[in-house]
Coordinates of C-alpha atoms and ligand atoms in Angstrom, one line a residue:
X1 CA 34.7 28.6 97.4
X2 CA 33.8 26.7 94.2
X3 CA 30.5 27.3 95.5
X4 CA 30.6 30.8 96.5
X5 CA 31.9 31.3 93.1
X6 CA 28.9 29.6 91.8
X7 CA 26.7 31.4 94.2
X8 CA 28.5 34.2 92.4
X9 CA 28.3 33.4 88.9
X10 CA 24.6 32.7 89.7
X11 CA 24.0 36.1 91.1
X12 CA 25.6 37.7 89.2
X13 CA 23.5 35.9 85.9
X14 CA 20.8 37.5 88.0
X15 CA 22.0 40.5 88.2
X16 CA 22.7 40.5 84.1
X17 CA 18.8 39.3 84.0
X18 CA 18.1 41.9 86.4
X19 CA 19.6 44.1 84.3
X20 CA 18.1 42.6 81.6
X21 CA 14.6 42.8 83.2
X22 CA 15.1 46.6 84.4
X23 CA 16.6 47.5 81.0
X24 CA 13.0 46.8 79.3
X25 CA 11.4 49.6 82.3
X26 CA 14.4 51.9 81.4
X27 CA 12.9 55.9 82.0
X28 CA 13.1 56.1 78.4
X29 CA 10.9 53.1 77.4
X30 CA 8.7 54.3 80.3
X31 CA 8.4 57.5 79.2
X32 CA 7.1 56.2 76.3
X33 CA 4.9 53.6 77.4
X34 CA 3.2 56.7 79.6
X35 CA 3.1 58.5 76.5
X36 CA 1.4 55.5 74.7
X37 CA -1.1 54.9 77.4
X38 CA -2.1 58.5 78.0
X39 CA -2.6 59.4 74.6
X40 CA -4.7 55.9 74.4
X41 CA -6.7 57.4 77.1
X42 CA -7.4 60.6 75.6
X43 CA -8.1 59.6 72.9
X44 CA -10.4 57.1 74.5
X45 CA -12.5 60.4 76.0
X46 CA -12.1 61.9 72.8
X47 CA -13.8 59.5 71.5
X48 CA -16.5 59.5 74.2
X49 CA -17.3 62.9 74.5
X50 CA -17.5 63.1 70.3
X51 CA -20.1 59.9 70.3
X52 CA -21.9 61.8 73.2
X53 CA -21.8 64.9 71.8
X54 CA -22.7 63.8 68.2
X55 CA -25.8 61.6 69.9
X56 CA -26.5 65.0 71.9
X57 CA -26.7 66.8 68.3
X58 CA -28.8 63.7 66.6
X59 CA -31.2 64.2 69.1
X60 CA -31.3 67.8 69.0
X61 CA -31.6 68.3 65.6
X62 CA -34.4 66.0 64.6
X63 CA -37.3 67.0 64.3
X64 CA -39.8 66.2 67.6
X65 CA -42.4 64.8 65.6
X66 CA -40.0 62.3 63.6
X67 CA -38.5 61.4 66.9
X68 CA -41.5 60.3 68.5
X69 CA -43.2 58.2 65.4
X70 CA -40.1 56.3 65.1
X71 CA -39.8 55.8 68.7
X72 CA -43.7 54.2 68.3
X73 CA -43.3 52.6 65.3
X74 CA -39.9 51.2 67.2
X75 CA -42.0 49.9 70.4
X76 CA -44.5 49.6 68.2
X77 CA -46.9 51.3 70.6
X78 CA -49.9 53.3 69.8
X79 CA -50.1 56.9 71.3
X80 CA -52.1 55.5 74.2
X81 CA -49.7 53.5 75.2
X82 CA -46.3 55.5 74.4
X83 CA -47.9 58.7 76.1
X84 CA -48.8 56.4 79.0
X85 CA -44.9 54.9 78.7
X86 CA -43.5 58.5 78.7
X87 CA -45.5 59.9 81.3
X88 CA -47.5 62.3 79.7
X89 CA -51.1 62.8 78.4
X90 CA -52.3 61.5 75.1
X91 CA -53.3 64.9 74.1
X92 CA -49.8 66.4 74.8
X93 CA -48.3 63.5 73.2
X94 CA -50.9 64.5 69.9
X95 CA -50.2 68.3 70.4
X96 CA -46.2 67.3 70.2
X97 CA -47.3 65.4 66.8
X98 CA -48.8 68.1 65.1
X99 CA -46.9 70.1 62.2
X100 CA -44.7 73.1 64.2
X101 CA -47.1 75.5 62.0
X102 CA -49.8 74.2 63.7
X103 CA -52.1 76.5 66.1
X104 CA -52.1 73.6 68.7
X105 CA -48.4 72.0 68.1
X106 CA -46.0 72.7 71.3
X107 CA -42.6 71.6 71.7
X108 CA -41.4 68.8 73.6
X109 CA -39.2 69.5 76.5
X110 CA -35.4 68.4 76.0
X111 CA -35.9 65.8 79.1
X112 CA -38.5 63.9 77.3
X113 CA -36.5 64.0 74.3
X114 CA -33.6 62.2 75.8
X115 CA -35.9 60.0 77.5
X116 CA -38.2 58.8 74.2
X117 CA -34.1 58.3 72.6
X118 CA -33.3 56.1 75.7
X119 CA -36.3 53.9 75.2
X120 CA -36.5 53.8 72.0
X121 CA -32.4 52.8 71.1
X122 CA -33.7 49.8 73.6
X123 CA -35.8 47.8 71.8
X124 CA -36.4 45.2 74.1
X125 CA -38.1 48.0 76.6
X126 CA -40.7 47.5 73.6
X127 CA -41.1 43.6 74.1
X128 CA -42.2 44.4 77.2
X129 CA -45.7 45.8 76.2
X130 CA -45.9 44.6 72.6
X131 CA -44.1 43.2 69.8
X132 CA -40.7 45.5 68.8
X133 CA -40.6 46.2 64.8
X134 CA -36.6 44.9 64.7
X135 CA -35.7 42.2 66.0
X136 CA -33.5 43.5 68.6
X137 CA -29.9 42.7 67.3
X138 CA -30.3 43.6 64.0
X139 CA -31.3 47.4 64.2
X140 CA -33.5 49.0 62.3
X141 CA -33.4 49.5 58.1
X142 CA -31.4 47.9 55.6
X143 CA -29.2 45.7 57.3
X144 CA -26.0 47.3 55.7
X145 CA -27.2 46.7 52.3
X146 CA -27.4 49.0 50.1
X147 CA -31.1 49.1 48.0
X148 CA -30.2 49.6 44.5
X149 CA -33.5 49.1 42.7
X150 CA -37.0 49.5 43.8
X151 CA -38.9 47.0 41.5
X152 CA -41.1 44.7 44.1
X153 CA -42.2 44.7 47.9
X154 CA -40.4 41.2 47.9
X155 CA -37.2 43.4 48.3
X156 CA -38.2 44.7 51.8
X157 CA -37.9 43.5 55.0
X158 CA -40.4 45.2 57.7
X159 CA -37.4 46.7 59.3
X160 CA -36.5 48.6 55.9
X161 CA -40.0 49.6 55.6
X162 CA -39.8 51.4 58.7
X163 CA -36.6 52.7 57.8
X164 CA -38.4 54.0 55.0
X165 CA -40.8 55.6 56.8
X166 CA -39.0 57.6 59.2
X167 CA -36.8 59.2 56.1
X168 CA -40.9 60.1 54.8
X169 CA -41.2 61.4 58.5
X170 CA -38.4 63.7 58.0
X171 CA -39.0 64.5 54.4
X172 CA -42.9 65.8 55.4
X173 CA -41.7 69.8 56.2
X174 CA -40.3 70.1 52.8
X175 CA -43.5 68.1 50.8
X176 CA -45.6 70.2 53.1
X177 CA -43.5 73.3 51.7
X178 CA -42.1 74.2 54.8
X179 CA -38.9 73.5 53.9
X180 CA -36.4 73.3 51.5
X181 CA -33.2 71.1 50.3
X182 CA -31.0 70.8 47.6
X183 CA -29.3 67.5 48.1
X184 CA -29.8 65.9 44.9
X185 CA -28.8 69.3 43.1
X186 CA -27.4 68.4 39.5
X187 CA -28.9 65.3 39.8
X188 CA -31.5 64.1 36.5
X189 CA -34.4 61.9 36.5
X190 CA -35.7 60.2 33.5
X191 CA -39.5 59.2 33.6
X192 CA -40.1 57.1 31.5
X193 CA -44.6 56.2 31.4
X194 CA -45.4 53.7 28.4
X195 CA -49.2 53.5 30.5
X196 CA -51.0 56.4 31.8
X197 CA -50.6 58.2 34.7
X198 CA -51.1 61.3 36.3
X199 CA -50.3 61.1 40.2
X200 CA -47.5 58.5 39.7
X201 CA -45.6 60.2 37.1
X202 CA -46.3 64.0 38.7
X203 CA -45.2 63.0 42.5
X204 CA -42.5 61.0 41.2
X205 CA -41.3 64.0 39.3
X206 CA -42.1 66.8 41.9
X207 CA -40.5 64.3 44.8
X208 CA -36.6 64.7 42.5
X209 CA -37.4 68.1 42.2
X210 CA -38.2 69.0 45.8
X211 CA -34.4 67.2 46.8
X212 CA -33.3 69.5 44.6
X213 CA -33.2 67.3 40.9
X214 CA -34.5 67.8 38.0
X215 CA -36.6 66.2 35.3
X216 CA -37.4 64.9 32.1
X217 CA -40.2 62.9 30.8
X218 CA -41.4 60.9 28.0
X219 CA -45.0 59.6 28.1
X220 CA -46.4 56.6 25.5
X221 CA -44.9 54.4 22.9
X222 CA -45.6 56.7 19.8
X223 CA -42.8 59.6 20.5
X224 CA -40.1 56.8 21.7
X225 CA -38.0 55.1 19.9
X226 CA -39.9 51.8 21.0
X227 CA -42.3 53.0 18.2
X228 CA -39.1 51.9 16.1
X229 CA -38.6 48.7 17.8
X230 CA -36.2 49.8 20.2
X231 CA -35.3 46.9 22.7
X232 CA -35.8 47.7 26.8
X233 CA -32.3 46.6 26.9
X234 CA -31.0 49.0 24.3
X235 CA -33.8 52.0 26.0
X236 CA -32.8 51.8 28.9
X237 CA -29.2 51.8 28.3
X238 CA -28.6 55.0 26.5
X239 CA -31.3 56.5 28.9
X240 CA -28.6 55.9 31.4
X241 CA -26.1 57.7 29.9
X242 CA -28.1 60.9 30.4
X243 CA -29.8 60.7 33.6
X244 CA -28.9 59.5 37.5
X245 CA -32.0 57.6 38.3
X246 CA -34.9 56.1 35.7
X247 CA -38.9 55.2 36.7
X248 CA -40.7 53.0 34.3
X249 CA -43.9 52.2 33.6
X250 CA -44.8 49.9 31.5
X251 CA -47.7 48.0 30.2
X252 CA -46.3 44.4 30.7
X253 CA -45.3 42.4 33.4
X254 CA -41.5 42.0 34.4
X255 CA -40.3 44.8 31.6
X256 CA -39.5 47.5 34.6
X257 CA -36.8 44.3 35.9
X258 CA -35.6 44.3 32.3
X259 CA -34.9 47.8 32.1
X260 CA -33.0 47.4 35.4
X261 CA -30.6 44.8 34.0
X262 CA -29.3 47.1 31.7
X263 CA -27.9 49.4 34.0
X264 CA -26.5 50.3 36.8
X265 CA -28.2 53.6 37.6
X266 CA -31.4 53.4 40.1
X267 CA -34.6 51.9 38.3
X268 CA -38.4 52.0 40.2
X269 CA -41.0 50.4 39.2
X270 CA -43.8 52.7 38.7
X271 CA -45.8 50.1 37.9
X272 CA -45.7 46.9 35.8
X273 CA -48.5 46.1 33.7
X274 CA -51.2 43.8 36.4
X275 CA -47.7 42.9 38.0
X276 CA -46.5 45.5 41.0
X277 CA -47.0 49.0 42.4
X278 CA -44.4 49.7 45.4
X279 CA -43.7 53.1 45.9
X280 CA -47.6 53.2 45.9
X281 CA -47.7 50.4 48.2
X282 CA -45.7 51.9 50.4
X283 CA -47.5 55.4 50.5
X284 CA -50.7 52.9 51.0
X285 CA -48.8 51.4 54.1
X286 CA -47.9 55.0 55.1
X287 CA -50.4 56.2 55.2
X288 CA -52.4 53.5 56.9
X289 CA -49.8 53.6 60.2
X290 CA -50.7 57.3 60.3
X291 CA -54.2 57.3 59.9
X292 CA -54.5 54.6 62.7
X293 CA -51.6 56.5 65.0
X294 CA -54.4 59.1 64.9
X295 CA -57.3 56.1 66.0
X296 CA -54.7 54.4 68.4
X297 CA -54.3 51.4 66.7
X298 CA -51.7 49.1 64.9
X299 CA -51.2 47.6 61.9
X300 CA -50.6 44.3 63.8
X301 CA -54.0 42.4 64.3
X302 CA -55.8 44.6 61.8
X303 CA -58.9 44.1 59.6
X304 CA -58.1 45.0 56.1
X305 CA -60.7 44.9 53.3
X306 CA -59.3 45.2 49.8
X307 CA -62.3 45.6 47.0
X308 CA -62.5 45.7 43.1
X309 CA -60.4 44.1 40.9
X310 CA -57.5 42.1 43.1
X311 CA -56.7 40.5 39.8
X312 CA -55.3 43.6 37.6
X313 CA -55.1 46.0 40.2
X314 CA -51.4 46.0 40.7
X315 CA -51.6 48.0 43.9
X316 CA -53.6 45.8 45.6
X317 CA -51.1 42.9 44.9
X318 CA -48.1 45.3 46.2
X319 CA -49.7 46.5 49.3
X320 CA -51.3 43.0 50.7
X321 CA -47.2 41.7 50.7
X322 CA -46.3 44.6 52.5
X323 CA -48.9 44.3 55.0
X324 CA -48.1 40.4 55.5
X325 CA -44.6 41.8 56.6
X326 CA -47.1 42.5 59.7
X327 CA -48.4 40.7 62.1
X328 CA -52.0 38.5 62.8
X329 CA -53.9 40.3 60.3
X330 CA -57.1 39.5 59.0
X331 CA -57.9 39.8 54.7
X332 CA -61.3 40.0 53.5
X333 CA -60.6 39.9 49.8
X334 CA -63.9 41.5 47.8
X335 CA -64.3 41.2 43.8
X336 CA -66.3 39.5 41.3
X337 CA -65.6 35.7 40.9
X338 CA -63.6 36.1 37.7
X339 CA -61.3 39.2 39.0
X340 CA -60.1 37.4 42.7
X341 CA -56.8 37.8 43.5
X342 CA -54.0 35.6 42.5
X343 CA -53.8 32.2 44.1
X344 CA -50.3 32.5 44.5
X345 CA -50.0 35.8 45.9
X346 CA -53.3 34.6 48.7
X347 CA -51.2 31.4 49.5
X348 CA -48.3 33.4 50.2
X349 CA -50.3 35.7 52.6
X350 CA -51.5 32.9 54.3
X351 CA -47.9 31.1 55.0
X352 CA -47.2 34.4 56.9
X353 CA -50.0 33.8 59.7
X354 CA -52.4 35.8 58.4
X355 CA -56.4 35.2 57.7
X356 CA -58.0 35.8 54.5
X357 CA -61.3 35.6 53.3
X358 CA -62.8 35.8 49.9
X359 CA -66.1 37.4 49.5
X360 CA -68.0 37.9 45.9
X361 CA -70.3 41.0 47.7
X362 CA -69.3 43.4 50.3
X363 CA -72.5 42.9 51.7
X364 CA -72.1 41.7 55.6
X365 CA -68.2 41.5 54.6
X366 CA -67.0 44.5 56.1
X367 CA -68.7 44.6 59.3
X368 CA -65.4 45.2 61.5
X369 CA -62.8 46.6 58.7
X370 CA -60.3 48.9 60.3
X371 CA -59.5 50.0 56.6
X372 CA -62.0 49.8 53.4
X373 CA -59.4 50.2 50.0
X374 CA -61.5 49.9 46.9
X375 CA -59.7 49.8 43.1
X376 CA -60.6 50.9 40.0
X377 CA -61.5 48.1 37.8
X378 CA -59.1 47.8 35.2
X379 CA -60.5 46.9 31.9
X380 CA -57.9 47.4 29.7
X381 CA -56.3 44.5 30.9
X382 CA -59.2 42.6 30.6
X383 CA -59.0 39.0 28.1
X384 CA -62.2 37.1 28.9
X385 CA -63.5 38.7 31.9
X386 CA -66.4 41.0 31.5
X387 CA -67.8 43.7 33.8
X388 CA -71.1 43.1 34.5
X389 CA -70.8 41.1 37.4
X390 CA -69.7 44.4 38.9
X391 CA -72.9 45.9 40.3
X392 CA -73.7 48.3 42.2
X393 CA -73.7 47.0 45.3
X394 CA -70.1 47.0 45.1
X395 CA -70.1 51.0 44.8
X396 CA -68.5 52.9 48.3
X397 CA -71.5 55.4 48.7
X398 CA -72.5 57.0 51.7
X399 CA -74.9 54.3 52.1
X400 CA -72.7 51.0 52.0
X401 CA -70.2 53.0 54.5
X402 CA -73.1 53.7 56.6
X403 CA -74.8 50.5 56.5
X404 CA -71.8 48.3 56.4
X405 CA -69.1 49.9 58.4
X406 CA -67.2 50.3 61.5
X407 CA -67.7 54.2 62.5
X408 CA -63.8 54.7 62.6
X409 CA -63.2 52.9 59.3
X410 CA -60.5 54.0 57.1
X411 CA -61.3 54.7 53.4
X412 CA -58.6 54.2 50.7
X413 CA -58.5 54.5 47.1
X414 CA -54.9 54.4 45.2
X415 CA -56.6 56.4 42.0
X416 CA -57.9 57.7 39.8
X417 CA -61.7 56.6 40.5
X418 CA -64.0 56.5 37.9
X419 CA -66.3 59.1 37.9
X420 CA -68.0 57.8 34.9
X421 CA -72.0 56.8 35.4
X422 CA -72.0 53.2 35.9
X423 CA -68.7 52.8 36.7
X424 CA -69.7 51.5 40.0
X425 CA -66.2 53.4 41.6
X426 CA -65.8 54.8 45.2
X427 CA -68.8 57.7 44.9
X428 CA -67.7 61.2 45.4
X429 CA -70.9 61.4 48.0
X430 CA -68.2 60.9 50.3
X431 CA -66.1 63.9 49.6
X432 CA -66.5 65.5 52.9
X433 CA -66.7 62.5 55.1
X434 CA -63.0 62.9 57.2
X435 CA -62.9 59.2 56.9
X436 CA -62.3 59.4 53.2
X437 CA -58.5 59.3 53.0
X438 CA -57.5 59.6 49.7
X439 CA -56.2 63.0 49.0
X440 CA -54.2 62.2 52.3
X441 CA -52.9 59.1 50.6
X442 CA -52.1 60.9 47.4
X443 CA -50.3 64.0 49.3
X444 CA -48.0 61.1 50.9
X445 CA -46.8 59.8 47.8
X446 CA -44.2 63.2 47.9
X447 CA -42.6 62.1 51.1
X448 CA -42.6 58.8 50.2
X449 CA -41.1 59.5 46.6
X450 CA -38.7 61.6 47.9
X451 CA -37.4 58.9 50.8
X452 CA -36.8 56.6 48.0
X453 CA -35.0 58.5 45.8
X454 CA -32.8 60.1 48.7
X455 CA -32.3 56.2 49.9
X456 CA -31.5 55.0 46.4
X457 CA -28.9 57.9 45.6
X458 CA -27.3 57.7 49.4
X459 CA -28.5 61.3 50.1
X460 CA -30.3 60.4 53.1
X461 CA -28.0 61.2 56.0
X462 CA -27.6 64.7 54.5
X463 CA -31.4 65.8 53.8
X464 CA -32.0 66.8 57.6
X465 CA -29.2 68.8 57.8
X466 CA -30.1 70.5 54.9
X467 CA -33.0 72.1 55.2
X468 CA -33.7 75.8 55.1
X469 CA -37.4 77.9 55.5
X470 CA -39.2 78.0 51.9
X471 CA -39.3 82.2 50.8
X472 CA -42.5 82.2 49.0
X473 CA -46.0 82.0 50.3
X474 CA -48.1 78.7 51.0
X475 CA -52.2 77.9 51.8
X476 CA -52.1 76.3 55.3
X477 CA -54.8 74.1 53.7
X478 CA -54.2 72.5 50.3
X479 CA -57.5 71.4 49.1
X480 CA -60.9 73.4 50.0
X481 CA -62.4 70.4 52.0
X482 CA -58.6 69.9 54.1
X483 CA -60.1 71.6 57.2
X484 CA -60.5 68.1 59.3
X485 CA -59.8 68.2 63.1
X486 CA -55.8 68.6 62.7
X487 CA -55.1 65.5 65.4
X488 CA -56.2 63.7 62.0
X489 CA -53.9 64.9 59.6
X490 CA -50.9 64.6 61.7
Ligands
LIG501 C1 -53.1 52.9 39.9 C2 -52.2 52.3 38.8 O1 -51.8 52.9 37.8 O2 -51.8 51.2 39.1 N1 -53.0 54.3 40.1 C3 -51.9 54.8 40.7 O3 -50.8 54.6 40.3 N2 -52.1 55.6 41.7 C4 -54.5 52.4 39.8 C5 -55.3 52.4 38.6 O4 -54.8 52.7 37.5 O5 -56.5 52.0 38.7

């Protein structure tokens, strides 16, 4: 009995567990659980279907030609190769490349679309062939930081660069004047040119205006208050009070970083002194990848000559630490003895990987150059030096280029070139040579410009978006001599 009972007692403390047990799956806890678990699954699909959907609409609404450079300069492929990937010829790849306006541009079908997005959001498919541009956890562009000044190429990282260069991809319709957008409407820029300048301070100024900004300038020392004695810290400080973004150039070293201590608004260096040149750097670079997408090459593994005087010429000093974000390149440095390039800035090169060579005469030193970049020589920041060791066989003529030079070489000038007799400059005999591509260079320094800015004032997720047909009448061809096979101006 006594154990019945406790046979009892025991089932029945069971039964109160039981009851227990069952009380936590009552129908009304159930009924809630089910609601809780189907409305975390529909929510789940939700999800899934807006990601897919809002891929479907990424893909759909970027442009075809800034989907396919970005998947390149992802796999880091040249058109051979990627129309060879892809499945299709080179010259339907080029014809997909050209501007929509174009005579021989067609559109890509939607199947190759998706398929370039596939392979291109896989990075590693890249490794297969060649090297991928980001190393394939990190992703492309800024690695969640956020750029807030643009004062030296040392802030970049080759992934950024790229970044970079896609938002130039997708800015070329409205610097072509195709398009237009008014992101950075009510927005002011303030440049600011203690040196002179005519490209830099133009298509810095026409790059705010184009995103929809406007503009005001002050050129030289004698109408600013630095006439007065005006600190940079104190300049650059009321300047922000007025404006949303400031460029500087200036004279000396290091003063564009001082005028970005003393504020918190956007500062680019338009160029310091003999010190840095980025945003031209990185129109330089720019245009370099597109100019050799055209010739199916990289920038990895290329020749690069860099002539005049690598001492001064800021842009020469910007653009060789951009291009040692690269891969196996090869220098050949050109210049007088007394105007090489800083020691420090070659040894840094050189810890990168790359090959450099000095020469004091271009003679037999650009025998396989993929690019040719000659400087002006910049005498007003001359101490000692003199320029008579700059001869004349250092002029780019017709005759060096055809003596010298690779037939497909590349010929780059940041300008202005002195046109003055004895100046020993890049000649203007070579005006109508398609290889010449400096007024391709200087019609990239919009996009470029304008990628920065948009980048720098977090407008660049909205620009693409944004864009609506210009209303007024454009040339198809800017300059008279423009009129090269369009494959190269692509
Ligand atoms: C250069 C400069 O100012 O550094 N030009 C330019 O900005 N495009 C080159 C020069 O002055 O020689």
């Amino acid at each position: 009995m006594a154990a019945h009972e406790g046979m009892n007692q025991q089932t029945k403390k069971k039964e109160t567990n039981k009851k227990k047990t069952h009380w936590c799956f009552s129908p009304i806890l159930l009924k809630s659980c089910d609601q809780h678990v189907l409305s975390l699954i529909a929510f789940s699909v939700y999800l899934f279907i807006t990601l897919k959907l809002f891929v479907y609409i990424n893909i759909m609404t970027m442009s075809q030609q800034v989907l396919l450079r970005d998947a390149m300069r992802r796999l880091n492929m040249t058109r051979d190769v990627f129309a060879e990937r892809i499945g299709v010829r080179r010259r339907t790849l080029d014809s997909w490349l050209l501007p929509d306006e174009s005579k021989e541009y067609r559109s890509t079908p939607e199947v190759v679309r998706r398929f370039v997005q596939e392979i291109s959001s896989k990075t590693d498919a890249g490794l297969v062939y060649t090297h991928g541009v980001y190393p394939s956890d990190e992703g492309a562009g800024y690695q969640g930081k956020q750029l807030k000044h643009l004062l030296s190429v040392d802030q970049l990282t080759r992934g950024d660069v790229e970044e970079l260069f896609m938002l130039s991809d997708v800015m070329q319709p409205i610097a072509r004047r195709q398009k237009v957008t008014r992101v950075l409407e009510g927005a002011v820029l303030a440049n600011l040119f203690f040196e002179a300048s005519t490209r830099t301070r133009i298509s810095f100024g026409a790059a705010f205006c184009r995103l929809g900004g406007s503009v005001c300038d002050t050129t030289g020392f004698t109408f600013s208050s630095m006439a007065k004695g005006e600190s940079i810290y104190d300049t650059s400080r009321v300047v922000s009070g007025y404006v949303d973004a400031i460029v500087v150039r200036h004279p000396d070293k290091g003063a564009v970083s001082e005028f970005a201590h003393a504020t918190n608004i956007p500062v680019v260096n338009g160029g310091d002194g003999p010190g840095e040149h980025p945003s031209q750097a990185l129109l330089d670079l720019y245009t370099i990848q597109r100019e050799f997408s055209g010739l199916g090459k990289l920038i990895d593994g290329a020749h690069i000559a860099l002539m005049g005087d690598l001492k001064y010429g800021r842009t020469v000093h910007s653009l060789i630490k951009l291009l040692s974000l690269y891969r196996g390149l090869k220098f050949t440095l050109i210049s007088p003895a007394e105007l090489e390039m800083p020691t420090e800035i070659i040894d840094s090169v050189c810890r990168n990987g790359h090959v450099v060579e000095l020469s004091n005469t271009p003679i037999n030193a650009l025998k396989d150059a993929d690019i040719l970049y000659t400087t002006r020589i910049q005498k007003e920041r001359f101490t000692e030096e003199s320029i008579d060791s700059y001869g004349a066989d250092f002029e780019v003529n017709q005759k060096l280029v055809g003596a010298e030079c690779k037939s497909d070489v590349v010929i780059m000038h940041p300008l202005p070139r002195d046109s003055r007799a004895g100046s020993h400059d890049l000649s203007v005999d070579l005006n109508v040579d398609p290889r010449l591509a400096i007024f391709r260079q200087t019609d990239n320094g919009i996009p470029i410009r304008m990628a920065i800015f948009a980048k720098l004032l977090g407008v660049d997720q909205l620009v693409r978006r944004s864009m609506k047909d210009v209303t007024w009448v454009t040339p198809s061809y800017i300059g008279p001599d423009d009129n090269f096979p369009e494959a190269s101006i692509s």
